[in-house]
Coordinates of C-alpha atoms and ligand atoms in Angstrom, one line a residue:
X1 CA -17.3 11.2 -28.8
X2 CA -16.0 12.6 -32.0
X3 CA -17.7 15.9 -31.1
X4 CA -15.4 16.1 -28.0
X5 CA -12.2 15.5 -29.9
X6 CA -11.7 19.1 -30.7
X7 CA -11.6 20.0 -27.0
X8 CA -9.4 17.1 -26.1
X9 CA -6.9 17.7 -28.8
X10 CA -6.6 21.4 -28.2
X11 CA -5.3 20.5 -24.8
X12 CA -2.3 19.0 -26.4
X13 CA -0.6 22.0 -27.7
X14 CA -1.8 24.5 -25.2
X15 CA -0.3 24.3 -21.8
X16 CA -0.9 21.7 -19.1
X17 CA 0.4 18.5 -20.6
X18 CA 2.4 19.5 -23.6
X19 CA 4.5 16.9 -25.4
X20 CA 4.0 13.8 -23.4
X21 CA 0.5 13.2 -24.5
X22 CA 0.5 11.1 -27.6
X23 CA -2.5 11.4 -29.9
X24 CA -3.1 9.6 -33.0
X25 CA -4.7 11.6 -35.8
X26 CA -7.4 9.0 -36.5
X27 CA -10.1 11.5 -35.7
X28 CA -11.7 12.7 -38.8
X29 CA -13.2 15.8 -37.3
X30 CA -12.0 18.8 -39.3
X31 CA -11.1 21.1 -36.4
X32 CA -9.1 18.4 -34.8
X33 CA -6.7 17.5 -37.6
X34 CA -5.3 21.0 -37.6
X35 CA -4.5 20.9 -33.9
X36 CA -3.0 17.5 -33.6
X37 CA 0.4 17.6 -32.1
X38 CA 2.5 14.6 -32.5
X39 CA 5.5 13.8 -30.4
X40 CA 8.0 14.8 -33.0
X41 CA 6.5 18.2 -33.4
X42 CA 7.1 19.3 -29.9
X43 CA 9.1 22.5 -29.3
X44 CA 12.8 22.2 -28.7
X45 CA 12.6 23.9 -25.3
X46 CA 10.2 21.4 -23.8
X47 CA 12.2 18.5 -25.2
X48 CA 15.3 19.8 -23.4
X49 CA 13.5 19.6 -20.1
X50 CA 12.2 16.1 -20.4
X51 CA 14.2 13.9 -22.7
X52 CA 12.3 11.3 -24.8
X53 CA 14.2 8.5 -23.3
X54 CA 13.8 9.7 -19.7
X55 CA 16.3 10.5 -17.1
X56 CA 19.9 9.6 -17.7
X57 CA 22.8 9.5 -15.3
X58 CA 23.6 13.1 -16.1
X59 CA 20.3 14.2 -14.6
X60 CA 21.3 12.8 -11.3
X61 CA 24.8 14.4 -11.4
X62 CA 24.3 17.8 -12.9
X63 CA 22.3 20.5 -11.1
X64 CA 19.4 20.8 -13.4
X65 CA 16.8 23.5 -13.8
X66 CA 13.8 22.9 -11.5
X67 CA 10.6 22.3 -13.2
X68 CA 7.6 24.3 -12.1
X69 CA 6.0 22.9 -9.0
X70 CA 3.0 20.7 -9.5
X71 CA 0.0 22.0 -7.7
X72 CA -0.1 19.9 -4.5
X73 CA -3.8 19.2 -4.6
X74 CA -6.1 16.9 -6.6
X75 CA -7.9 19.3 -8.9
X76 CA -11.6 19.0 -8.7
X77 CA -13.2 18.0 -12.0
X78 CA -14.4 21.6 -12.4
X79 CA -10.9 23.1 -11.9
X80 CA -9.0 20.5 -13.7
X81 CA -8.6 22.0 -17.1
X82 CA -9.8 25.0 -19.0
X83 CA -10.2 23.2 -22.2
X84 CA -11.8 19.9 -21.2
X85 CA -15.4 19.7 -20.4
X86 CA -15.3 18.8 -16.6
X87 CA -17.9 16.1 -17.4
X88 CA -15.3 14.3 -19.5
X89 CA -13.1 13.8 -16.4
X90 CA -15.8 12.4 -14.1
X91 CA -16.1 8.7 -13.6
X92 CA -20.0 8.9 -13.4
X93 CA -20.0 5.5 -11.8
X94 CA -17.7 3.8 -14.4
X95 CA -16.0 0.8 -12.9
X96 CA -12.3 0.3 -12.3
X97 CA -10.4 -2.9 -11.5
X98 CA -7.0 -2.3 -9.8
X99 CA -4.1 -4.8 -10.3
X100 CA -0.9 -4.3 -8.3
X101 CA 2.5 -5.8 -9.0
X102 CA 5.9 -5.1 -7.4
X103 CA 7.0 -3.6 -4.1
X104 CA 5.1 -2.2 -1.1
X105 CA 5.5 1.3 -2.5
X106 CA 3.3 0.2 -5.4
X107 CA 0.6 -1.1 -3.0
X108 CA 0.7 2.3 -1.4
X109 CA 0.7 4.1 -4.7
X110 CA -2.4 2.2 -5.8
X111 CA -4.1 3.4 -2.6
X112 CA -3.3 6.9 -3.8
X113 CA -4.7 6.1 -7.2
X114 CA -7.9 4.7 -5.7
X115 CA -8.3 7.9 -3.7
X116 CA -7.9 10.1 -6.9
X117 CA -10.2 7.9 -8.9
X118 CA -12.9 7.7 -6.2
X119 CA -12.8 11.5 -5.8
X120 CA -13.7 11.7 -9.6
X121 CA -16.6 9.3 -9.2
X122 CA -15.2 6.0 -10.4
X123 CA -16.3 2.8 -8.6
X124 CA -14.1 -0.1 -7.8
X125 CA -15.0 -3.6 -9.1
X126 CA -13.4 -7.0 -8.6
X127 CA -14.6 -8.1 -12.0
X128 CA -11.7 -7.6 -14.4
X129 CA -13.6 -8.9 -17.4
X130 CA -16.4 -6.4 -17.3
X131 CA -14.7 -3.4 -15.8
X132 CA -14.8 -0.2 -17.8
X133 CA -11.2 0.5 -16.8
X134 CA -8.3 -1.8 -15.7
X135 CA -5.3 -0.1 -14.1
X136 CA -2.1 -2.1 -13.6
X137 CA 0.5 -0.8 -11.2
X138 CA 3.7 -2.3 -12.5
X139 CA 7.3 -3.0 -11.6
X140 CA 10.5 -3.0 -13.7
X141 CA 13.1 -4.2 -11.2
X142 CA 13.8 -7.4 -13.0
X143 CA 13.0 -8.7 -16.5
X144 CA 10.6 -11.2 -15.0
X145 CA 8.5 -8.5 -13.3
X146 CA 7.8 -6.9 -16.7
X147 CA 7.1 -10.2 -18.4
X148 CA 4.3 -10.9 -15.9
X149 CA 2.7 -7.6 -16.9
X150 CA 2.9 -8.3 -20.6
X151 CA 1.3 -11.7 -20.0
X152 CA -1.5 -10.1 -18.1
X153 CA -2.1 -7.5 -20.8
X154 CA -2.4 -10.3 -23.4
X155 CA -4.7 -12.2 -21.1
X156 CA -6.9 -9.1 -20.6
X157 CA -7.2 -8.7 -24.4
X158 CA -8.5 -12.2 -24.7
X159 CA -10.8 -12.3 -21.7
X160 CA -12.2 -8.8 -21.7
X161 CA -16.0 -8.8 -22.2
X162 CA -16.0 -5.2 -23.4
X163 CA -14.4 -3.9 -26.5
X164 CA -14.4 -0.4 -25.1
X165 CA -12.5 -1.4 -22.0
X166 CA -9.7 1.1 -21.3
X167 CA -6.4 -0.5 -20.0
X168 CA -3.9 1.7 -18.2
X169 CA -0.3 0.8 -17.3
X170 CA 1.0 2.8 -14.2
X171 CA 4.1 2.8 -12.2
X172 CA 7.7 1.8 -12.9
X173 CA 7.1 -0.1 -16.1
X174 CA 5.1 2.8 -17.5
X175 CA 8.1 5.1 -16.8
X176 CA 10.6 2.7 -18.3
X177 CA 8.9 1.2 -21.3
X178 CA 6.8 4.3 -22.2
X179 CA 5.8 4.5 -25.8
X180 CA 6.5 0.8 -26.5
X181 CA 3.5 0.0 -24.3
X182 CA 1.3 2.1 -26.6
X183 CA 2.8 1.0 -29.8
X184 CA 1.0 -2.2 -29.3
X185 CA -2.3 -0.3 -29.5
X186 CA -4.5 -3.3 -29.0
X187 CA -3.2 -3.9 -25.5
X188 CA -2.7 -0.5 -23.7
X189 CA -4.5 2.9 -24.0
X190 CA -3.1 4.9 -21.1
X191 CA 0.5 5.1 -19.7
X192 CA 1.1 7.0 -16.4
X193 CA 4.4 7.2 -14.6
X194 CA 4.7 7.3 -10.8
X195 CA 4.5 11.1 -10.6
X196 CA 1.5 11.6 -12.8
X197 CA -1.4 10.0 -11.0
X198 CA -3.2 13.3 -10.5
X199 CA -3.5 13.4 -14.3
X200 CA -5.2 10.0 -14.6
X201 CA -8.8 11.3 -15.0
X202 CA -7.8 13.4 -17.9
X203 CA -5.6 10.7 -19.5
X204 CA -8.6 8.3 -19.2
X205 CA -10.9 10.9 -20.8
X206 CA -8.5 11.2 -23.7
X207 CA -8.5 7.4 -24.0
X208 CA -12.2 7.2 -24.0
X209 CA -12.3 9.7 -26.8
X210 CA -10.3 7.1 -28.8
X211 CA -6.7 8.3 -28.5
X212 CA -3.8 6.9 -26.5
X213 CA -2.5 9.0 -23.7
X214 CA 0.8 9.1 -21.9
X215 CA 2.2 11.1 -19.0
X216 CA 5.6 10.0 -17.8
X217 CA 6.9 13.3 -16.5
X218 CA 8.9 12.9 -13.3
X219 CA 8.7 15.5 -10.6
X220 CA 11.1 17.0 -8.2
X221 CA 8.5 17.6 -5.5
X222 CA 5.4 15.3 -6.0
X223 CA 4.9 13.3 -2.8
X224 CA 1.1 13.0 -2.9
X225 CA 1.3 14.4 0.7
X226 CA -2.3 15.7 0.6
X227 CA -3.9 12.6 -0.9
X228 CA -5.5 10.3 1.7
X229 CA -4.8 6.8 0.5
X230 CA -7.9 4.6 0.3
X231 CA -6.7 1.5 2.2
X232 CA -8.4 -1.7 1.3
X233 CA -7.1 -4.0 4.1
X234 CA -7.2 -2.5 7.5
X235 CA -8.5 -5.8 9.0
X236 CA -5.0 -6.7 10.1
X237 CA -4.7 -3.4 11.9
X238 CA -1.5 -2.7 10.1
X239 CA -0.8 0.0 7.5
X240 CA 1.9 1.4 5.4
X241 CA 2.7 5.2 5.2
X242 CA 4.8 6.5 2.4
X243 CA 7.2 9.2 3.6
X244 CA 9.6 9.8 0.7
X245 CA 9.9 8.9 -3.0
X246 CA 12.7 8.4 -5.4
X247 CA 16.3 7.5 -5.1
X248 CA 19.6 9.4 -5.7
X249 CA 21.9 6.5 -5.1
X250 CA 22.5 5.2 -8.6
X251 CA 23.6 1.6 -7.7
X252 CA 24.8 0.5 -11.1
X253 CA 22.5 -2.5 -11.4
X254 CA 19.3 -0.7 -10.5
X255 CA 16.5 0.9 -12.6
X256 CA 14.7 2.5 -9.7
X257 CA 16.4 6.0 -9.9
X258 CA 15.2 6.1 -13.6
X259 CA 11.7 5.0 -12.9
X260 CA 11.0 6.8 -9.7
X261 CA 13.2 9.9 -10.2
X262 CA 15.0 12.1 -7.7
X263 CA 14.7 11.7 -3.9
X264 CA 12.1 13.9 -2.2
X265 CA 10.4 13.8 1.2
X266 CA 7.0 14.4 2.4
X267 CA 6.5 17.2 4.9
X268 CA 6.8 15.9 8.4
X269 CA 3.5 17.3 9.7
X270 CA 1.5 15.6 7.0
X271 CA 3.1 12.2 8.0
X272 CA 2.4 12.9 11.7
X273 CA -1.2 13.7 10.8
X274 CA -1.7 10.5 8.9
X275 CA -0.1 8.5 11.7
X276 CA -2.5 10.1 14.2
X277 CA -5.5 9.3 12.0
X278 CA -4.4 5.7 11.7
X279 CA -3.8 5.5 15.4
X280 CA -7.4 6.8 16.0
X281 CA -8.8 4.2 13.6
X282 CA -7.2 1.4 15.7
X283 CA -4.1 0.6 13.5
X284 CA -1.4 -1.0 15.7
X285 CA 1.5 -1.4 13.2
X286 CA 2.7 1.2 10.8
X287 CA 5.5 0.6 8.3
X288 CA 7.1 3.8 7.0
X289 CA 7.9 3.5 3.3
X290 CA 10.4 4.9 0.9
X291 CA 12.8 3.8 -1.7
X292 CA 15.5 5.0 0.7
X293 CA 13.4 5.5 3.7
X294 CA 16.2 6.5 6.1
X295 CA 17.5 9.2 3.7
X296 CA 14.3 11.1 4.6
X297 CA 14.9 14.8 4.8
X298 CA 12.0 17.2 5.0
X299 CA 13.1 20.5 3.5
X300 CA 9.6 22.0 3.3
X301 CA 10.4 24.5 6.1
X302 CA 13.5 26.2 7.3
X303 CA 15.0 24.3 10.2
X304 CA 18.0 24.5 12.5
X305 CA 18.7 20.8 11.9
X306 CA 21.7 21.3 9.7
X307 CA 23.3 18.0 10.3
X308 CA 24.0 15.9 7.2
X309 CA 22.3 12.5 7.1
X310 CA 25.7 11.0 6.6
X311 CA 28.7 12.6 8.4
X312 CA 31.4 13.9 6.1
X313 CA 33.9 11.5 7.6
X314 CA 31.5 8.6 7.1
X315 CA 33.0 5.6 5.5
X316 CA 29.8 5.3 3.4
X317 CA 30.2 7.2 0.2
X318 CA 27.6 8.2 -2.4
X319 CA 27.6 9.9 -5.8
X320 CA 26.5 13.0 -3.8
X321 CA 28.1 15.1 -1.1
X322 CA 26.2 14.4 2.2
X323 CA 23.0 16.5 2.1
X324 CA 22.7 19.3 4.6
X325 CA 19.6 20.8 6.1
X326 CA 16.0 19.7 6.6
X327 CA 14.4 17.5 9.2
X328 CA 15.9 14.0 9.3
X329 CA 14.5 10.5 9.6
X330 CA 15.5 10.4 13.3
X331 CA 13.3 13.5 14.0
X332 CA 10.4 11.9 12.2
X333 CA 10.8 8.6 14.1
X334 CA 10.9 10.6 17.3
X335 CA 7.7 12.4 16.5
X336 CA 5.6 9.5 15.2
X337 CA 6.7 7.1 18.0
X338 CA 5.7 9.8 20.5
X339 CA 2.3 10.6 19.0
X340 CA 1.3 6.9 18.8
X341 CA 2.9 5.1 21.7
X342 CA 0.7 2.0 21.2
X343 CA 1.6 1.6 17.6
X344 CA 4.6 -0.4 16.5
X345 CA 6.7 1.2 13.9
X346 CA 8.9 -0.5 11.2
X347 CA 10.5 1.0 8.1
X348 CA 11.6 -0.2 4.7
X349 CA 13.7 0.0 2.6
X350 CA 16.7 1.8 4.1
X351 CA 20.2 2.2 2.8
X352 CA 23.1 1.3 5.1
X353 CA 24.7 4.7 4.6
X354 CA 21.9 6.5 6.6
X355 CA 22.1 4.7 10.0
X356 CA 23.7 7.3 12.3
X357 CA 24.1 5.8 15.8
X358 CA 21.8 8.5 17.3
X359 CA 19.0 6.8 15.3
X360 CA 19.9 3.4 16.8
X361 CA 19.9 5.0 20.3
X362 CA 16.4 6.3 19.6
X363 CA 15.3 2.9 18.5
X364 CA 16.7 1.4 21.7
X365 CA 15.0 4.0 23.9
X366 CA 11.4 3.6 22.4
X367 CA 9.5 0.4 23.0
X368 CA 7.3 1.0 19.9
X369 CA 10.2 1.3 17.5
X370 CA 10.8 -2.3 16.5
X371 CA 14.3 -3.7 16.9
X372 CA 14.3 -5.0 13.4
X373 CA 16.5 -3.3 10.8
X374 CA 16.7 -4.1 7.1
X375 CA 20.2 -3.5 5.9
X376 CA 20.6 -4.4 2.3
X377 CA 24.2 -5.6 1.7
X378 CA 23.8 -6.9 -1.9
X379 CA 27.2 -8.6 -1.8
X380 CA 30.0 -9.5 0.6
X381 CA 32.8 -8.9 -1.8
X382 CA 34.6 -5.6 -2.1
X383 CA 35.2 -5.7 -5.8
X384 CA 31.6 -6.6 -6.5
X385 CA 30.4 -3.9 -4.1
X386 CA 32.6 -1.4 -5.9
X387 CA 31.2 -2.3 -9.3
X388 CA 27.7 -2.1 -7.9
X389 CA 28.5 1.4 -6.7
X390 CA 27.2 0.7 -3.2
X391 CA 29.6 3.1 -1.5
X392 CA 30.9 0.8 1.2
X393 CA 33.2 -2.1 1.7
X394 CA 32.5 -5.4 3.4
X395 CA 34.5 -4.2 6.4
X396 CA 32.6 -0.9 6.6
X397 CA 29.3 -2.8 6.5
X398 CA 30.5 -5.2 9.2
X399 CA 31.6 -2.4 11.4
X400 CA 28.2 -0.8 11.2
X401 CA 26.6 -4.2 12.1
X402 CA 28.9 -4.4 15.1
X403 CA 28.1 -0.8 16.2
X404 CA 24.4 -1.5 15.9
X405 CA 24.6 -4.8 17.8
X406 CA 26.6 -3.1 20.6
X407 CA 23.7 -0.7 21.2
X408 CA 20.9 -3.2 20.3
X409 CA 22.1 -6.7 21.2
X410 CA 18.7 -8.2 20.4
X411 CA 18.3 -6.6 17.0
X412 CA 17.0 -8.7 14.2
X413 CA 18.8 -7.9 10.9
X414 CA 17.5 -8.6 7.4
X415 CA 19.0 -8.0 4.0
X416 CA 18.8 -8.1 0.2
X417 CA 21.4 -9.9 -2.0
X418 CA 22.0 -10.1 -5.7
X419 CA 23.3 -13.4 -7.1
X420 CA 25.5 -13.4 -10.2
X421 CA 26.1 -9.6 -10.8
X422 CA 28.4 -8.8 -13.7
X423 CA 31.9 -10.0 -13.2
X424 CA 31.1 -11.9 -9.9
X425 CA 33.6 -14.7 -9.5
X426 CA 33.1 -17.9 -7.6
X427 CA 35.4 -16.5 -4.8
X428 CA 33.4 -13.3 -4.7
X429 CA 30.2 -15.3 -4.4
X430 CA 31.7 -17.4 -1.6
X431 CA 32.5 -14.2 0.3
X432 CA 28.8 -13.3 0.2
X433 CA 27.9 -16.7 1.5
X434 CA 30.4 -16.1 4.4
X435 CA 29.0 -12.6 5.1
X436 CA 25.5 -14.2 5.5
X437 CA 27.0 -16.7 8.0
X438 CA 28.9 -13.9 9.8
X439 CA 26.0 -11.5 10.2
X440 CA 23.3 -14.1 10.8
X441 CA 20.3 -12.5 9.3
X442 CA 16.7 -13.5 10.3
X443 CA 15.6 -13.0 6.7
X444 CA 17.1 -12.3 3.3
X445 CA 15.6 -11.5 -0.1
X446 CA 17.9 -13.0 -2.7
X447 CA 17.5 -12.1 -6.4
X448 CA 19.4 -13.5 -9.4
X449 CA 20.9 -10.5 -11.3
X450 CA 18.8 -9.2 -14.2
X451 CA 20.4 -6.7 -16.5
X452 CA 18.2 -3.6 -16.9
X453 CA 18.5 -1.1 -19.8
X454 CA 19.7 2.5 -19.0
X455 CA 21.6 1.4 -15.9
X456 CA 25.3 2.0 -15.5
X457 CA 25.9 -1.7 -15.5
X458 CA 24.1 -2.0 -18.8
X459 CA 26.5 0.6 -20.3
X460 CA 29.7 -0.5 -18.7
X461 CA 29.6 -4.2 -17.8
X462 CA 28.9 -7.5 -19.3
X463 CA 26.2 -9.7 -18.0
X464 CA 28.7 -12.6 -18.0
X465 CA 27.5 -15.0 -15.3
X466 CA 25.5 -17.8 -17.0
X467 CA 21.9 -18.2 -15.9
X468 CA 22.4 -21.7 -14.4
X469 CA 25.3 -20.3 -12.3
X470 CA 23.2 -17.4 -11.1
X471 CA 20.5 -19.9 -10.2
X472 CA 22.9 -22.1 -8.2
X473 CA 24.4 -19.1 -6.4
X474 CA 20.9 -17.8 -5.7
X475 CA 20.1 -21.2 -4.0
X476 CA 23.3 -21.2 -2.1
X477 CA 22.7 -17.7 -0.7
X478 CA 19.1 -18.8 0.3
X479 CA 20.4 -21.9 2.0
X480 CA 23.0 -19.9 3.9
X481 CA 20.4 -17.4 5.3
X482 CA 17.9 -20.2 6.0
X483 CA 20.4 -22.2 8.1
X484 CA 21.2 -19.1 10.2
X485 CA 17.6 -18.1 10.5
X486 CA 16.7 -21.6 11.7
X487 CA 19.3 -21.3 14.5
X488 CA 18.1 -17.8 15.5
X489 CA 14.5 -18.9 15.7
X490 CA 15.3 -22.1 17.6
X491 CA 17.4 -20.0 20.1
X492 CA 14.2 -18.1 20.9
X493 CA 12.5 -21.2 22.2
X494 CA 11.6 -20.7 25.9
X495 CA 11.7 -16.9 25.6
X496 CA 8.8 -14.6 26.2
X497 CA 7.8 -12.4 23.2
X498 CA 5.1 -9.8 22.6
X499 CA 3.2 -10.7 19.4
X500 CA 0.9 -8.3 17.6
X501 CA -2.0 -10.3 16.2
X502 CA -2.6 -9.7 12.5
X503 CA -5.3 -12.3 11.8
X504 CA -6.3 -15.9 11.6
X505 CA -3.6 -18.3 10.5
X506 CA -3.9 -19.7 7.0
X507 CA -3.6 -23.3 8.3
X508 CA -6.3 -23.3 11.0
X509 CA -9.1 -21.0 12.0
X510 CA -8.3 -21.8 15.7
X511 CA -4.9 -20.4 15.4
X512 CA -3.7 -16.8 15.1
X513 CA -0.8 -15.3 13.2
X514 CA 1.1 -12.2 14.2
X515 CA 4.7 -10.9 14.5
X516 CA 7.2 -10.6 17.3
X517 CA 9.1 -7.3 17.6
X518 CA 11.9 -8.7 15.4
X519 CA 9.4 -9.3 12.6
X520 CA 9.2 -13.1 12.4
X521 CA 5.7 -14.5 11.8
X522 CA 4.5 -16.3 14.9
X523 CA 1.6 -18.8 15.1
X524 CA -0.3 -19.6 18.3
X525 CA -3.6 -21.1 19.4
X526 CA -6.4 -18.6 20.1
X527 CA -7.2 -19.8 23.6
X528 CA -8.0 -16.3 24.8
X529 CA -10.4 -14.8 22.3
X530 CA -7.7 -12.5 21.0
X531 CA -8.4 -10.2 18.1
X532 CA -6.3 -8.5 15.4
X533 CA -4.6 -5.5 16.9
X534 CA -4.1 -7.2 20.3
X535 CA -0.6 -7.4 21.8
X536 CA -0.3 -10.8 23.4
X537 CA 2.6 -11.9 25.6
X538 CA 3.5 -15.4 24.5
X539 CA 6.1 -18.0 25.2
X540 CA 7.9 -19.4 22.2
X541 CA 7.7 -23.2 22.0
X542 CA 9.0 -24.0 18.5
X543 CA 10.6 -22.5 15.4
X544 CA 12.1 -23.1 12.0
X545 CA 13.8 -20.9 9.4
X546 CA 10.6 -19.1 8.6
X547 CA 8.1 -19.1 11.6
X548 CA 7.9 -19.3 15.3
X549 CA 5.3 -21.2 17.3
X550 CA 4.1 -19.9 20.6
X551 CA 1.6 -20.3 23.5
X552 CA -0.3 -17.3 24.6
X553 CA 0.0 -16.0 28.1
X554 CA -1.9 -12.8 28.4
X555 CA -3.0 -9.7 26.6
X556 CA -0.6 -6.8 27.2
X557 CA 0.2 -3.2 26.4
X558 CA 3.3 -1.8 24.6
X559 CA 3.9 1.3 26.7
Ligands
LIG1 N1 16.3 1.0 -2.2 C1 16.3 -0.3 -1.8 C2 16.0 -1.4 -2.9 C3 14.9 -1.3 -3.8 S1 15.0 -2.5 -5.0 C4 17.6 -0.7 -1.3 O1 18.6 -0.2 -1.7 O2 17.6 -1.5 -0.5 C5 14.9 -4.0 -4.0 C6 16.0 -4.9 -4.3 O3 16.0 -5.4 -5.6 C7 17.4 -4.4 -4.2 O4 17.9 -4.3 -2.9 C8 18.3 -5.4 -4.9 O5 18.7 -6.5 -4.1 C9 17.3 -5.9 -6.0 N2 17.6 -5.5 -7.3 C10 17.6 -4.2 -7.8 N3 18.0 -4.3 -9.1 C11 18.2 -5.6 -9.4 C12 18.5 -6.2 -10.6 N4 18.8 -5.5 -11.7 N5 18.6 -7.5 -10.6 C13 18.4 -8.2 -9.5 N6 18.0 -7.7 -8.4 C14 17.9 -6.4 -8.3
LIG2 FE1 18.2 0.9 -6.3 FE2 20.4 1.4 -5.0 FE3 18.4 3.2 -5.0 FE4 18.1 0.9 -3.7 S1 19.6 2.5 -3.2 S2 16.6 1.8 -5.1 S3 19.2 -0.6 -5.0 S4 19.7 2.5 -6.8
LIG3 FE1 9.6 -2.4 -8.8 FE2 9.5 0.2 -9.0 FE3 9.2 -0.9 -6.6 S1 10.9 -1.1 -10.1 S2 10.5 -2.7 -6.8 S3 7.8 -1.1 -8.4 S4 10.2 1.0 -7.0

């Protein structure tokens, strides 16, 4: 190992991964010590490009210099670096255990990581204790999400059967916590942010040689468009396809723009190709994914589609002027729903500002575009919405809901809410409860507010709602949505619904579970030998706030 240090260390000050690789100088090899570059010795010019503490608000407002494009391919071990022995990058059958926390984007990112690792010759293992490498895909959205990861890192340290086990932290927490993850050197060896997964084999090689390695550089154009995700669970005949990354919205409470970087979209053709492949493999439901999925805007080729995603007279405001040019979400939905007519499409997570009515018309027109829209409201109170920087008022939001329901009367709406944001009064909270009763969502995710470092709220506001008040408001919001969802589901009793079967119900092997078009989980007895991937026409016979019960009638087709 020591023999290789000279090569590994030389990489640091040469070109490909300059200052964000952290090396310790513990190597005693004489050639190494002269070439060790520590973080604080990095040239001023590279520091200017990527600040030590990551992106700040200014990076989202000012037009900043574009960084050089990353090569949009996974380099083969042979091409990967001029200074590393290609053998160092190869997995050579080393085993990796993958652990995923956080949102669906993380699940999808882990599939990309699997693909990269597999192409380098690493093998997956379920055994975390004996794995050569453990990779944790992490989330930073709330304090609790990070605490879970710290707990797992400590557990790993205790349970690992191998002293040489390499532990890598990937994803949003890697991007946010950065060097603090490495400073506890006993727990973590590799830190890789969301845009640096192509660099993982090299980071692991550096770690194997006894040094810690970090790459948290965010990119303006990395979408992993060319990486075929290695999907682990296709039994349900459902799949997720990532179409864009990053977020430009800067809601004041949210850490995502800092951990995931600027918005960028994957070329439309690469998505249509992936959808076609999944269709051919028998997948029957595809969920298009992105941090702001409906802000999709493919600028990879010149187009005549010059329409802004949000009209200039739109009542929805953002920190940016409406973006012009590129192929929009509506065009993408049109293409994918046409190319795979027997596949149901859903998408998450959208922002209310990017729901032009032509998009809703398209959803109405196509049978395979599910009539289920996630419309995160976050709050029903204007002052709170303003402090959150959401860019709309309660009234604007409600008008959008009305417009959508005029076109799609049967639409099923879902939402996200935050309980106890900075400065939220009891009256403000009550207005959110009222909004939930007014809109009548079929499902809501409700989160107690968790203050995150770096965010605008952290700089400007006080986290002044006591925890027990947050918890009580959280419960009240949950109860409000559940009571409406219960009514919505009971109203469906007697109706006929097409359910896409996803698998056997957890409760009984004689029952199947699937989803109606609106997205609600539906259970019914398997009296017809139905399989995952079948569309079954059912009659709804029961329902509560979370599930529907049905009896099957016959197998059917969508188109
Ligand atoms: N881009 C998506 C949201 C991604 S984060 C959107 O705008 O809908 C998912 C949800 O986490 C958010 O909608 C919000 O409700 C919640 N969230 C984000 N930051 C939070 C924080 N600091 N505390 C509590 N909940 C938060
Ligand atoms: Fe966070 Fe707002 Fe972006 Fe959603 S839109 S990821 S809540 S900043
Ligand atoms: Fe968490 Fe990052 Fe997703 S903070 S919610 S893993 S985008």
